[in-house]
GROMACS .gro file of C-alpha atoms in nm:
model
  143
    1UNK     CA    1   9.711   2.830   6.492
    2UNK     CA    2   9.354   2.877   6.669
    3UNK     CA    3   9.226   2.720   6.361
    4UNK     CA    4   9.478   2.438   6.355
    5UNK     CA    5   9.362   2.298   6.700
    6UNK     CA    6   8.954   2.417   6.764
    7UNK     CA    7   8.869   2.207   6.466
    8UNK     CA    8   8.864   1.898   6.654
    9UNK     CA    9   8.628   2.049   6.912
   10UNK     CA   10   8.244   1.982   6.885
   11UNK     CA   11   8.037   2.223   7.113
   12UNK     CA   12   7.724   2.045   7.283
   13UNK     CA   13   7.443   2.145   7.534
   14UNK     CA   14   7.676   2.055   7.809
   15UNK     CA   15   8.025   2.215   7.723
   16UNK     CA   16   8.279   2.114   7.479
   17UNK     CA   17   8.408   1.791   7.398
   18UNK     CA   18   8.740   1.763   7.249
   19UNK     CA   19   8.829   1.521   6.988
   20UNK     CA   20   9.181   1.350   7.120
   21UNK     CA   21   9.315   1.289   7.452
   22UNK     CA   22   9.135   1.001   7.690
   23UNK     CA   23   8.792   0.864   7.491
   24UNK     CA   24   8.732   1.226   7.399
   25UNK     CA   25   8.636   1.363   7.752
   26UNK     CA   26   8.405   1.684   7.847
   27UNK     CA   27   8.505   1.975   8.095
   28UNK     CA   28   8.239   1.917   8.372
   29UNK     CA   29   8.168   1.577   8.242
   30UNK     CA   30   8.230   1.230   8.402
   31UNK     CA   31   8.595   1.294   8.436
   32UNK     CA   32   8.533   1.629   8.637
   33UNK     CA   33   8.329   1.795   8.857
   34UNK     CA   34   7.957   1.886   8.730
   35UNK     CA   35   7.897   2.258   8.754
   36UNK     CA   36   7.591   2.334   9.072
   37UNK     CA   37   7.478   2.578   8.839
   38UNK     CA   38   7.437   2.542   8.443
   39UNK     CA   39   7.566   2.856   8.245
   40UNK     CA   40   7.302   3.120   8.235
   41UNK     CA   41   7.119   3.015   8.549
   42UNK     CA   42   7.261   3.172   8.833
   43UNK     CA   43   7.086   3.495   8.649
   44UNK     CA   44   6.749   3.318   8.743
   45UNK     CA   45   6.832   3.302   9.056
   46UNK     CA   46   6.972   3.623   9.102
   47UNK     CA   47   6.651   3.816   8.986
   48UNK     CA   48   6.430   3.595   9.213
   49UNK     CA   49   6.616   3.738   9.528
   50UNK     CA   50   6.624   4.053   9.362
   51UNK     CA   51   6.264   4.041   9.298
   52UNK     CA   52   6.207   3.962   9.670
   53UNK     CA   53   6.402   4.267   9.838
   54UNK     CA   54   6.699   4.466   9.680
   55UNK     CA   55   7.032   4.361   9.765
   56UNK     CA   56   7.416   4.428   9.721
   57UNK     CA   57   7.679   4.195   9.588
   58UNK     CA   58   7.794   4.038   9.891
   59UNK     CA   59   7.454   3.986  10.041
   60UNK     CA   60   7.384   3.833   9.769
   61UNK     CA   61   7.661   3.583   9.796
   62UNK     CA   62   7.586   3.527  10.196
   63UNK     CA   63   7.245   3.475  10.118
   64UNK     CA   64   7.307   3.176   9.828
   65UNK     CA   65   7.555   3.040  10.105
   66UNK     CA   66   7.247   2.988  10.333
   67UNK     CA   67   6.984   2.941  10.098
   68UNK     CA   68   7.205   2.658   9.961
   69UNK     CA   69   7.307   2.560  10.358
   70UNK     CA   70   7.691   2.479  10.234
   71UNK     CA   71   7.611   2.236   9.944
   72UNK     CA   72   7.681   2.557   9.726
   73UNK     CA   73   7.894   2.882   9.810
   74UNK     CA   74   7.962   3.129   9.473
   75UNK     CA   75   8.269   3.302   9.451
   76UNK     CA   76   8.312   3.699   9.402
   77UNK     CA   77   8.406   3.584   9.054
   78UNK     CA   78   8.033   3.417   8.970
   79UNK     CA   79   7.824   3.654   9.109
   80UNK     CA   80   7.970   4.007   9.012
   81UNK     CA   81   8.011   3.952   8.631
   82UNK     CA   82   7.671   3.824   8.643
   83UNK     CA   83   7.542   4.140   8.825
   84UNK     CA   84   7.740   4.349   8.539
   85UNK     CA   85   7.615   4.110   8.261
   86UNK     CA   86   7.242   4.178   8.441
   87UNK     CA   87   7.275   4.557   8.451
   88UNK     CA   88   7.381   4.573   8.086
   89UNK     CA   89   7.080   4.429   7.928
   90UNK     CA   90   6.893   4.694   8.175
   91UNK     CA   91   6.746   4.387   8.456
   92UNK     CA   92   6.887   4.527   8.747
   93UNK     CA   93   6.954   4.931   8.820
   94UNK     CA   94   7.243   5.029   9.074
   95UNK     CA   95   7.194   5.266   9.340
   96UNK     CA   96   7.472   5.377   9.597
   97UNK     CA   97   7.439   5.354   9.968
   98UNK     CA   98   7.793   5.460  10.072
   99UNK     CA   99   8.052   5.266   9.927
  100UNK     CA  100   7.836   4.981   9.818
  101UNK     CA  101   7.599   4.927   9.550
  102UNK     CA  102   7.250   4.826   9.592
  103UNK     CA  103   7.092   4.577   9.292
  104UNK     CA  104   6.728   4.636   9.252
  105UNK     CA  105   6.530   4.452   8.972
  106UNK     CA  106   6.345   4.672   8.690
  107UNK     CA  107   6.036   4.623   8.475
  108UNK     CA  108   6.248   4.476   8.209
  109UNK     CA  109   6.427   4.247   8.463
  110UNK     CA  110   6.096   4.139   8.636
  111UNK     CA  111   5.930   4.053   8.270
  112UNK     CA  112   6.268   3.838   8.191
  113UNK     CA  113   6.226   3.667   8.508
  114UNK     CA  114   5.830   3.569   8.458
  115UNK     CA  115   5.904   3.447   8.068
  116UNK     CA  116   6.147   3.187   8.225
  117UNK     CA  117   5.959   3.108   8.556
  118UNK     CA  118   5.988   2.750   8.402
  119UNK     CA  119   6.329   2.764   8.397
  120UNK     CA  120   6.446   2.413   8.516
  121UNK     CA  121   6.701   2.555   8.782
  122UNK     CA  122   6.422   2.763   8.931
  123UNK     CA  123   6.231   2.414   8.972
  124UNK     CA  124   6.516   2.252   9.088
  125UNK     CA  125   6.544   2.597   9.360
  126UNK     CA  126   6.189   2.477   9.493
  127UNK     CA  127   6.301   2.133   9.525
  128UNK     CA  128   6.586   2.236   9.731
  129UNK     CA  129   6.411   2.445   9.947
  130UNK     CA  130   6.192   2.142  10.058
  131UNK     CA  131   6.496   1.940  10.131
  132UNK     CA  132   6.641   1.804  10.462
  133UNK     CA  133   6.991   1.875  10.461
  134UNK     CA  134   7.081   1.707  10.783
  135UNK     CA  135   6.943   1.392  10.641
  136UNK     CA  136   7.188   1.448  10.308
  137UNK     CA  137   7.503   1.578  10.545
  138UNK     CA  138   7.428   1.233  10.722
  139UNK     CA  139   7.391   0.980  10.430
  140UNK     CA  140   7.686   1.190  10.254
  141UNK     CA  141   7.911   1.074  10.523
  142UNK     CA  142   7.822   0.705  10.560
  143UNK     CA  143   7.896   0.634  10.183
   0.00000   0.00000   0.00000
């Protein structure tokens, strides 16, 4: 039955397209909402912070909230699997400080993170931080 119906999907760079329905539309294309983050980059980010001061989970999501000043706030559901995903392949070691656990980047992590320092969402991170949000908030609401 799986079979029957995946044939008619194509897989591309930006998610999968679907070969009936309405001109053969994409999940986070034109018809809906573009992801903030492409799959796999949150990770980036995640080590950077990580790299910069050890953290745990929620911290981590408070501190996207403000780094990102409202235009982006991750859900429980991003950032934790991605914090698993990162301790399996041995980037990030857990430590314990009461009930929480602390994420702290290791030497395999850290050499990850410099081979993709060109990572186009780390650019686009730099960008951000340069922007003036008050500005955007402003022209956002006069459209």
């Amino acid at each position: 039955m799986f079979r029957r119906h995946f044939h008619n999907t194509k897989r591309n760079r930006e998610g999968f397209e679907f070969g009936f329905g309405r001109g053969q539309e994409r999940f986070g294309g034109p018809q809906g909402r573009e992801r903030f983050f492409k799959k796999g980059n949150l990770q980036f980010v995640i080590l950077k912070m990580l790299k910069e001061e050890s953290k745990h989970g929620y911290q981590i999501i408070k501190d996207l909230e403000a780094q990102f000043k409202g235009f982006y706030s991750p859900s429980p559901g991003s950032v934790y699997p991605i914090l698993q995903m990162l301790e399996d392949r041995d980037f990030v070691s857990i430590s314990q400080d009461g009930k929480k656990k602390i994420y702290t980047i290791t030497e395999e992590g850290n050499a990850f993170l410099n081979e993709n320092m060109n990572n186009e969402m780390l650019q686009r991170l730099e960008h951000f931080k340069n922007m003036d949000f008050e500005a955007m908030k402003e022209a956002r609401t006069q459209l």
